[in-house]
Every structure is written in structure tokens, then in C-alpha cells.
Short mmCIF file of C-alpha atoms in Angstrom, two decimals:
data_model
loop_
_atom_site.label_atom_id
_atom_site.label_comp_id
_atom_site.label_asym_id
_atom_site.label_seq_id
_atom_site.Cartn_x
_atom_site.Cartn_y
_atom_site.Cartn_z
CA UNK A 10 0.00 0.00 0.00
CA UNK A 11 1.43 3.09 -1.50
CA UNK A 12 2.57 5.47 1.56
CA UNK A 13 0.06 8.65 2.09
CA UNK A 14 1.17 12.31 1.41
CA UNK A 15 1.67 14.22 4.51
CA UNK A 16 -0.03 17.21 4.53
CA UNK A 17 0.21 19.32 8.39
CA UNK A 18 -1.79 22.05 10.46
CA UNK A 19 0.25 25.34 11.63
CA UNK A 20 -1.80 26.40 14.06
CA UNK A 21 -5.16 25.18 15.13
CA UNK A 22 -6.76 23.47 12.19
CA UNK A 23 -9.93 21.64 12.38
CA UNK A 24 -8.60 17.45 11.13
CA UNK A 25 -12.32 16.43 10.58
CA UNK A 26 -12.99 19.51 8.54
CA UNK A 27 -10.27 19.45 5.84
CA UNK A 28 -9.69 15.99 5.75
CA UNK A 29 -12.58 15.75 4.00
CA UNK A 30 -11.52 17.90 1.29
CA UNK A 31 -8.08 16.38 0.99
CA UNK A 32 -8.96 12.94 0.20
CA UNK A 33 -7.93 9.87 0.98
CA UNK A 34 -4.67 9.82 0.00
CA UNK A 35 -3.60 12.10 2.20
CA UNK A 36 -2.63 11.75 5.89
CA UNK A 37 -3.48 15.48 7.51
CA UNK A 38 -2.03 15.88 10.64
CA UNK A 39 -3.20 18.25 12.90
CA UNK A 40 -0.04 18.51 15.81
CA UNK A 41 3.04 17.86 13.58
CA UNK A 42 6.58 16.59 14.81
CA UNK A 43 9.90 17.03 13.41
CA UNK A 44 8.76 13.85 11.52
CA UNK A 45 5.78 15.00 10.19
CA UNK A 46 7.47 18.70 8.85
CA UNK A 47 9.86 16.39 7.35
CA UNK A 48 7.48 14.53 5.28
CA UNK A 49 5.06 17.67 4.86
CA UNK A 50 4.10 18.23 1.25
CA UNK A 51 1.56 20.91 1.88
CA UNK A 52 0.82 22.82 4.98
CA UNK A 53 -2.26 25.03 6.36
CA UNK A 54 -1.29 27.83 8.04
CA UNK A 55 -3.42 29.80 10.79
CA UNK A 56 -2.45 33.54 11.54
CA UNK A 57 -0.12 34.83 13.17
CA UNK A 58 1.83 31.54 12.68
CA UNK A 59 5.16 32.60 11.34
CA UNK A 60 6.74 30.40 8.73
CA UNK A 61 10.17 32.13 7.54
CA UNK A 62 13.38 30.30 6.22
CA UNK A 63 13.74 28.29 9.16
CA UNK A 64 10.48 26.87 8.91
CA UNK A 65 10.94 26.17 5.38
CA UNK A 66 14.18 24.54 5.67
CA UNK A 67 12.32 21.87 8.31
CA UNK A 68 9.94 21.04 5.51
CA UNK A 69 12.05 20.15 2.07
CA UNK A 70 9.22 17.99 0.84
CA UNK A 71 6.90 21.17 1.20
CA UNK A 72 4.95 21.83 -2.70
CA UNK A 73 2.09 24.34 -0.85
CA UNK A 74 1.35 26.87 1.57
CA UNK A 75 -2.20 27.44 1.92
CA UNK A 76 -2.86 30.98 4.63
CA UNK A 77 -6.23 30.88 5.99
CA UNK A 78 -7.22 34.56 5.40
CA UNK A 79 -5.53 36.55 3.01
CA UNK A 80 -2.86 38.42 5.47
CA UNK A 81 0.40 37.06 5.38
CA UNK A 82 2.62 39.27 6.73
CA UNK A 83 3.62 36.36 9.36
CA UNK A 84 4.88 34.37 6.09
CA UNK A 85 7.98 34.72 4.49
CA UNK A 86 6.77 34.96 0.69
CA UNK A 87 9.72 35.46 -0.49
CA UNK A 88 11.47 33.00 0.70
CA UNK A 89 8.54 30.49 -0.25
CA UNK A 90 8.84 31.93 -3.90
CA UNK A 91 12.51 31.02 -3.71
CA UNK A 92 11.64 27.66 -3.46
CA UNK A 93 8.83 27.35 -5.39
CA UNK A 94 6.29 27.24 -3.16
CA UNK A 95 3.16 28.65 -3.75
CA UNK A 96 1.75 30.43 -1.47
CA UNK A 97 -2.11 30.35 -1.55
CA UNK A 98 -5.07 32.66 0.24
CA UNK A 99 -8.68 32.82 1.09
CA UNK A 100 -10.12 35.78 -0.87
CA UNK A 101 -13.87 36.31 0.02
CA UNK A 102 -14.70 33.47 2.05
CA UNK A 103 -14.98 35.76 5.19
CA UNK A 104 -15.97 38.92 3.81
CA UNK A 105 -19.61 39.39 5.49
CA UNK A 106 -18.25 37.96 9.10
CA UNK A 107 -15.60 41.22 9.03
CA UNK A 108 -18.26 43.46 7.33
CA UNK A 109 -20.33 42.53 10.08
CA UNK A 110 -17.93 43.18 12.39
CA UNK A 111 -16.75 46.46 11.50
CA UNK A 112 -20.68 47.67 11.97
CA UNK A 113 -20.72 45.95 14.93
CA UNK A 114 -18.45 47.95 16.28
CA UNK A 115 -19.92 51.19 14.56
CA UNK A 116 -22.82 50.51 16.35
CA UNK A 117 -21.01 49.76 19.93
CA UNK A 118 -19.47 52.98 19.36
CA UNK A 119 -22.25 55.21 17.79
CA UNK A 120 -25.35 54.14 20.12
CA UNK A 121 -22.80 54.01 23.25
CA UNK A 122 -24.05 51.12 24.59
CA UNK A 123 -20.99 50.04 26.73
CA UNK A 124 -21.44 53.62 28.93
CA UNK A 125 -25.99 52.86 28.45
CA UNK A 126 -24.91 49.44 30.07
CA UNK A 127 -23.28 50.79 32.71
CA UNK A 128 -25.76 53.05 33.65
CA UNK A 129 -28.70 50.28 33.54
CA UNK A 130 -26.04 48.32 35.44
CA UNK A 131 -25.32 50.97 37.93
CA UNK A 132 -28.75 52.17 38.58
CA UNK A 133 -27.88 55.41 37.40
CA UNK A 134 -31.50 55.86 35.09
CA UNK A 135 -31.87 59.46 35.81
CA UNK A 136 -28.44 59.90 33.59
CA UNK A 137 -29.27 58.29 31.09
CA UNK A 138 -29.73 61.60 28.87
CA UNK A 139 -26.26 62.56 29.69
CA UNK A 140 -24.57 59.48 26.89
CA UNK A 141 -24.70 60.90 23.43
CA UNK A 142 -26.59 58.36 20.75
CA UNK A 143 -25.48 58.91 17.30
CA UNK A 144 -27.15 57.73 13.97
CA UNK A 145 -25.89 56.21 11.54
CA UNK A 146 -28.87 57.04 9.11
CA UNK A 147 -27.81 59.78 7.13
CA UNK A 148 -23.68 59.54 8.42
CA UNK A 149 -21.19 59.32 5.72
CA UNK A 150 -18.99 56.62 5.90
CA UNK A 151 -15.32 56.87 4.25
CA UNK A 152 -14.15 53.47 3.58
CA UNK A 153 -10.46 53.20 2.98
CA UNK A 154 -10.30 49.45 0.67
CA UNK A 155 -12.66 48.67 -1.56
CA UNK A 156 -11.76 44.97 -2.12
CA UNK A 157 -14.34 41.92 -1.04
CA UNK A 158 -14.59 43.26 2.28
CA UNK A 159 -14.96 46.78 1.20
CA UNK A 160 -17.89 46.30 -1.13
CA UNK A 161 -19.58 44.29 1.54
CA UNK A 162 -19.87 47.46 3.92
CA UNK A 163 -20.83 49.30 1.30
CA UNK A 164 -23.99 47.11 0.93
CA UNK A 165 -24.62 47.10 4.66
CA UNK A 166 -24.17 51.04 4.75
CA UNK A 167 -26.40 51.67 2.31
CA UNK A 168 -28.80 49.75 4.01
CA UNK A 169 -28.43 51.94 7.33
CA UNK A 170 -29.40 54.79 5.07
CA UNK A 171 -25.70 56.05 4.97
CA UNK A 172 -23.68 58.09 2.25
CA UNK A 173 -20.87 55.73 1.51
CA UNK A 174 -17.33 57.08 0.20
CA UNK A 175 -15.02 55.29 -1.10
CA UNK A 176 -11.11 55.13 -1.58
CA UNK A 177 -9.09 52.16 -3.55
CA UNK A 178 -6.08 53.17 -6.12
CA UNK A 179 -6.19 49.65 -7.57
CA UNK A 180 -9.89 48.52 -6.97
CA UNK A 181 -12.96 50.28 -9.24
CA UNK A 182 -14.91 51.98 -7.11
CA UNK A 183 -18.65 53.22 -8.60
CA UNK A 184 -18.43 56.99 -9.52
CA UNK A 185 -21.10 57.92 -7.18
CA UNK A 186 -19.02 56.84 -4.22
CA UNK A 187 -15.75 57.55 -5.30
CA UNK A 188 -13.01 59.24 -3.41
CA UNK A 189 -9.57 60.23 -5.21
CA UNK A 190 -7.69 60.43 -1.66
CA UNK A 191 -7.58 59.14 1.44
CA UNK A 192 -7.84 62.61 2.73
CA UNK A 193 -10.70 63.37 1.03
CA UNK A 194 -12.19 60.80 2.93
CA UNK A 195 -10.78 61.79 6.18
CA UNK A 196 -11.93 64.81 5.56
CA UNK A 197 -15.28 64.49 4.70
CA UNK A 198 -16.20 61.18 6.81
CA UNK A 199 -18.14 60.90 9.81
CA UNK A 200 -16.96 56.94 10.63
CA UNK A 201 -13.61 55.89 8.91
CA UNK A 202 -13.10 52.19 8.24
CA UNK A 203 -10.30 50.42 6.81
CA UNK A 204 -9.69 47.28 4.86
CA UNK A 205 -6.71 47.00 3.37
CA UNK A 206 -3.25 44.81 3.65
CA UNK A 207 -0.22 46.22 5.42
CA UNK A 208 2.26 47.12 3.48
CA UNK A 209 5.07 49.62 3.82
CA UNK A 210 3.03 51.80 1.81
CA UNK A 211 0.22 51.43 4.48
CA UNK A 212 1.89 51.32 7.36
CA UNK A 213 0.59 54.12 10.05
CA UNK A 214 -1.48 55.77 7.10
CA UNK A 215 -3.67 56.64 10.17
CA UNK A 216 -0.87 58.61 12.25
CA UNK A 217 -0.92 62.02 13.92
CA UNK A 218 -1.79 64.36 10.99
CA UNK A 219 -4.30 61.49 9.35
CA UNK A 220 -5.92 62.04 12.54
CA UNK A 221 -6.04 65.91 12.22
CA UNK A 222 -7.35 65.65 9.23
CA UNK A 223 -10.25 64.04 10.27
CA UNK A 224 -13.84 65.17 11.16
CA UNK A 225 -14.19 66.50 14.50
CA UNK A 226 -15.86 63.45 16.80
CA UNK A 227 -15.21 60.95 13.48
CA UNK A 228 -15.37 57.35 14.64
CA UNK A 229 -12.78 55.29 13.43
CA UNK A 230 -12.71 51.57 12.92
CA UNK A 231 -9.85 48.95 12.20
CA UNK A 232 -11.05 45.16 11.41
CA UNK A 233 -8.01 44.50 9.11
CA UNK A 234 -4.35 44.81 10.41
CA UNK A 235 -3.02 46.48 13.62
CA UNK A 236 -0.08 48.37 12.10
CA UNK A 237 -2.31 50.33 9.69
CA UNK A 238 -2.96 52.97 12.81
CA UNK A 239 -0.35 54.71 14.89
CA UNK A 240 -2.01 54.07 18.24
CA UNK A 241 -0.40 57.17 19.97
CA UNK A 242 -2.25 59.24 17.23
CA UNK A 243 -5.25 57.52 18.27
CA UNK A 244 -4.89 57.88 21.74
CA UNK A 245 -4.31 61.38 21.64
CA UNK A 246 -7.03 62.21 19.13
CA UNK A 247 -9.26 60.44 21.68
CA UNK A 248 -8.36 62.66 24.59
CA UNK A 249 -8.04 65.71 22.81
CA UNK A 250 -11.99 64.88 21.47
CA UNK A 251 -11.11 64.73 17.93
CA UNK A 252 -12.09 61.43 17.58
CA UNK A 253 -15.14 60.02 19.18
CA UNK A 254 -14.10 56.74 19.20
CA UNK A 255 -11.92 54.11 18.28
CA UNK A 256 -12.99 50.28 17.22
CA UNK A 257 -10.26 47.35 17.11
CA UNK A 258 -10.25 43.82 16.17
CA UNK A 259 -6.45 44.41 15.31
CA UNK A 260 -3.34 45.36 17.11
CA UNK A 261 -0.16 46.78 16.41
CA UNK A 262 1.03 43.73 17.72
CA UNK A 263 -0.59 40.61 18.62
CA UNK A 264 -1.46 39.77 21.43
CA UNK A 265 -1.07 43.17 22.30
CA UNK A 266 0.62 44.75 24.41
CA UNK A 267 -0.52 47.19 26.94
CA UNK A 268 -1.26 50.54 26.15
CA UNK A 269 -3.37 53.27 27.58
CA UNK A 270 -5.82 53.42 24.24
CA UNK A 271 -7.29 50.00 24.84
CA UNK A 272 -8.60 51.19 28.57
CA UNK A 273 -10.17 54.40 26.91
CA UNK A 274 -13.87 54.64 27.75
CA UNK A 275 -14.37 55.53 23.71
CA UNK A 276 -12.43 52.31 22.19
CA UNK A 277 -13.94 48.77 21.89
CA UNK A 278 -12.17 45.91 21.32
CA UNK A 279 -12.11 42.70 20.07
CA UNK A 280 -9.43 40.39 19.24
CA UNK A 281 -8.84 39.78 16.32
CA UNK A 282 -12.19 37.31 15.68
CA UNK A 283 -14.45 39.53 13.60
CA UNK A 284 -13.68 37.18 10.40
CA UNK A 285 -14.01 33.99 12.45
CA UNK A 286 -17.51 33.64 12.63
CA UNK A 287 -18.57 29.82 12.70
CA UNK A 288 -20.15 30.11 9.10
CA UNK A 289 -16.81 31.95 7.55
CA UNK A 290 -14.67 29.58 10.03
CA UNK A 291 -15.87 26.42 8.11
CA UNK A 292 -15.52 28.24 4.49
CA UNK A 293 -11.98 29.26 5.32
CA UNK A 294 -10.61 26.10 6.31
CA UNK A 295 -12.36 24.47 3.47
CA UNK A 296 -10.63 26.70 0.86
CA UNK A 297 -7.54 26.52 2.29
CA UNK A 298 -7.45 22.83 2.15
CA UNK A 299 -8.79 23.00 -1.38
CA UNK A 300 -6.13 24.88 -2.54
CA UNK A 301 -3.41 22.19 -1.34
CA UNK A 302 -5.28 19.25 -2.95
CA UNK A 303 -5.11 21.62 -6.08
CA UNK A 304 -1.52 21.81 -5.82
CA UNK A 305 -0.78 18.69 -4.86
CA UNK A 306 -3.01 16.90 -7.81
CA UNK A 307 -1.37 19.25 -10.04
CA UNK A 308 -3.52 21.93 -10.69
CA UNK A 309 -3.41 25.72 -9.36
CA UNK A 310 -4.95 27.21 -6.29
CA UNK A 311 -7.38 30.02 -6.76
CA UNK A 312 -5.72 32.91 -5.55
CA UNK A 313 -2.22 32.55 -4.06
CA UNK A 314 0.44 35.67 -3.51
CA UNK A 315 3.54 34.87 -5.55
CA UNK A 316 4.25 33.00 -8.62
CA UNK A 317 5.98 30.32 -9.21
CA UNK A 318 7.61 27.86 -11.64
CA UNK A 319 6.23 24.60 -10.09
CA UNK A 320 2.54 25.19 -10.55
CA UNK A 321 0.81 26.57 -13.69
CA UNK A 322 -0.24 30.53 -13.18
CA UNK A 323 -2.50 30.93 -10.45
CA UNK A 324 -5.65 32.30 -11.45
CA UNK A 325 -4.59 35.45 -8.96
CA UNK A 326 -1.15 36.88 -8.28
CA UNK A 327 -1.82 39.34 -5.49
CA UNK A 328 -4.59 41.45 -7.11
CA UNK A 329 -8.65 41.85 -5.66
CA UNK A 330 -7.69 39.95 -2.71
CA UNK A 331 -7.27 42.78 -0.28
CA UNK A 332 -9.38 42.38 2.46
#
């Protein structure tokens, strides 16, 4: 009997789930050993597991990389592409659960309902005029990234009755919501939200003067990656009143570490889970093991980040995968 392919979990992967998808050729393994990296021909990777050259170098046999999001600024792509690895994402497959998210947090933030709790909590009724409650009816929303994630909170905006703006210098964004800056959306935006990768380019594109730019009491939200916003700038455009409040599901580092803007009475926080919902849990884990048993039967994933010469030319090479 012909010895199965090895194919390993980084991170906490599901065995039941994928195994399924992988077929039975295939031995998935869901706490590898040196053994099992050894062997590995294809490998799901959770975030914020880092796989660099050292990691590659304990997995020779490895044909596929397959990141169950689409960040993967915790894998080495680079070096992957140096040894023809491809390394594949999960475009779309969570785009409503972090849509979802980011308005949860709009809401949170907007209706004030962690300082309404307190006051039912408190017995403190006679205050309860004191707590500002926004709308978001009739609120423009600037949304920085207008890739799958984007043009889902568009949708959702629209149905909450707001005027959407838009900002994307790769992505088409419809005429009517179009911004040609990321000031002009600062400028003119009552709740910022952002969805896009971090890049140099993007690194801190929310710092001290991003946040002067802004609308006096603008909300702003982050559901994609920590280092997009300088967290000093937010911190002090919280306690100066410039911003009205701040809503995180990333951090500039993760888990984070302390810092005074998480214990703000404006911010609300979540970590990092806005795009695991159970429903776009299952779909991620099921594309990312279908795009190993592409690669590994000889086909091409459906999206992946580099190109290389050992598979045929993935359908995408880093473009309308943003968030």
C-alpha cells in the first residue's frame, strides 16, 4: 500500500474539517513533529503563525502553503517563492463575518451602549440623557479598501441609510461613491473604516496628521491589520476629542501589548475574531485545504500571492484579494 502524502496544520486546524476535502490519500495531521514537517508536502497555516526560512528549511518535501485569510505578513513569501512554493489565500470566504464586524463595532461605538450598560447596570436611570446616541442614518462613511470586504460594507451602509465614500487606487470603485484620496475621505467622513493589507506603503497611514485631518468626533474603525494605525495618534485624538471613538479587532502587535488606548472609555475591542464567525470559520478552512489538494493533484490554487515555476499561473497573483 502506496505510503500517504503528509499534509500538516500550523496552528489550530480543524482534522475532521479538511480531511474531507483532501482525500484519501492524504494523511493530515493536525499537531506535527519534526517527523511530520519532514514529510510535509503541503501545509495550512493559521495567523499569526510565522513560517520564515527556518520553517521552510524543516519542511524540504513542502509543494504548498495554503494561509487561511488573506494576510500574510507572518509568512515569508519570499522565501517560499525562492523555493517554489506557492503560497495560496482565502479571498472572500470571510468577507460578510468582518463586514459585520466592522458595523458591529460602529454601532457599539455610535449608540454608546458600553457607557448605556453601565448606567442600567449601575442604577444610574436618571443619567441616562447625559450618553450621546449617534445615527448612523444619514452619516457618511469613508471606507479606505474597496476589495471583497470593502464592497460588503458598502452594501450594509447603504442599508443603514448612509452616504458611503469610497477610496481604492487599484480597486474600481462606482463613480457615485468615489473618493480620489484618502484625505478626502478623512476629511469628509463621519466613521472611517479600513480594509486594506499592510504594506510599507500602508503602514501608520492613520498617524498624527491622518488624525487631524479628520472630522471632529469621526469614529474610526480597524477590522483588518493592527499596524495600519499609529495608536499614539489615536490615543491622543481620543483625549483631545477629535475622535469620538476608536474600534479594534487588530493590534499593532498581537497579542497586544498594553497601552493606555485600549482602557479608553471611547475604544472597543475585540481580538482579532471579527472574520471567524462559525459560518466563515468552516468556508476558510475548506478553501484553504482546497487549494493544497489543487496543488498537490497538479492543478493551481485560486488565488495565491507569488508566482511560481512549479505550478501553472494561479488564477490570482496578489490582485482583488485585499481584504
Amino acid at each position: 500500500m502506496p505510503e500517504k502524502t503528509i499534509v500538516i496544520g500550523l496552528g489550530p486546524v480543524p482534522k475532521k474539517l479538511v480531511e474531507g476535502e483532501l482525500g484519501r490519500s492524504v494523511d493530515f495531521v493536525e499537531t506535527p513533529g519534526p517527523e511530520d514537517y519532514a514529510k510535509a508536502e503541503g501545509a495550512i497555516v493559521r495567523a499569526a503563525v510565522k513560517v520564515g526560512p527556518a520553517e521552510l528549511d524543516s519542511m524540504p518535501n513542502l509543494k504548498v502553503i495554503a494561509r487561511t485569510g488573506v494576510g500574510v505578513d507572518d509568512v515569508d513569501v519570499d522565501a517560499a517563492t525562492e523555493r517554489e512554493i506557492p503560497v495560496a489565500i482565502t479571498p472572500g470566504v470571510n468577507s460578510t463575518a468582518v463586514a459585520e464586524g466592522a458595523f458591529a463595532h460602529m454601532l457599539q461605538l455610535v449608540k454608546s451602549l458600553g457607557p448605556l450598560t453601565e448606567i442600567v447596570r449601575s442604577g444610574g436611570w436618571t443619567e441616562r440623557t447625559s450618553v450621546p446616541v449617534g445615527d448612523l442614518d444619514g452619516a457618511t462613511l469613508g471606507i479606505v479598501g474597496f476589495g471583497n470586504i470593502g464592497r460588503r460594507v458598502k452594501a450594509i451602509a447603504e442599508a443603514f441609510g448612509m452616504t458611503v465614500l469610497a477610496y481604492d487606487p487599484l480597486a474600481e470603485v462606482p463613480r457615485a461613491n468615489r473618493a480620489e484620496t484618502v484625505d478626502e475621505i478623512l476629511r469628509a467622513s463621519d466613521i472611517v473604516t479600513l480594509h486594506v493589507p499592510l504594506l510599507e506603503s500602508t503602514r501608520h497611514m492613520i498617524d498624527s496628521r491622518a488624525v487631524k485631518t479628520m472630522k471632529d468626533g469621526a469614529i474610526l474603525i480597524n477590522t483588518s491589520r493592527g499596524g495600519l494605525i499609529d495608536e499614539d495618534a489615536a490615543l491622543a485624538g481620543l483625549e483631545s476629542g477629535k475622535l469620538g471613538g476608536v474600534g479594534l479587532d487588530s493590534f499593532e502587535s498581537e497579542p497586544p501589548q498594553p497601552h493606555p488606548l485600549y482602557q479608553h472609555p471611547r475604544t472597543v475591542l475585540s481580538p482579532h475574531v471579527m472574520g471567524l464567525s462559525a459560518k466563515a470559520s468552516r468556508a476558510t478552512f475548506i478553501a484553504a485545504a482546497r487549494a493544497v489538494d489543487a496543488v498537490l493533484k497538479g492543478d493551481r490554487p485560486e488565488a495565491t500571492v507569488n508566482e511560481v515555476d512549479r505550478a501553472a499561473e494561479p488564477a490570482t497573483v496578489g490582485k482583488g484579494v485585499d481584504q
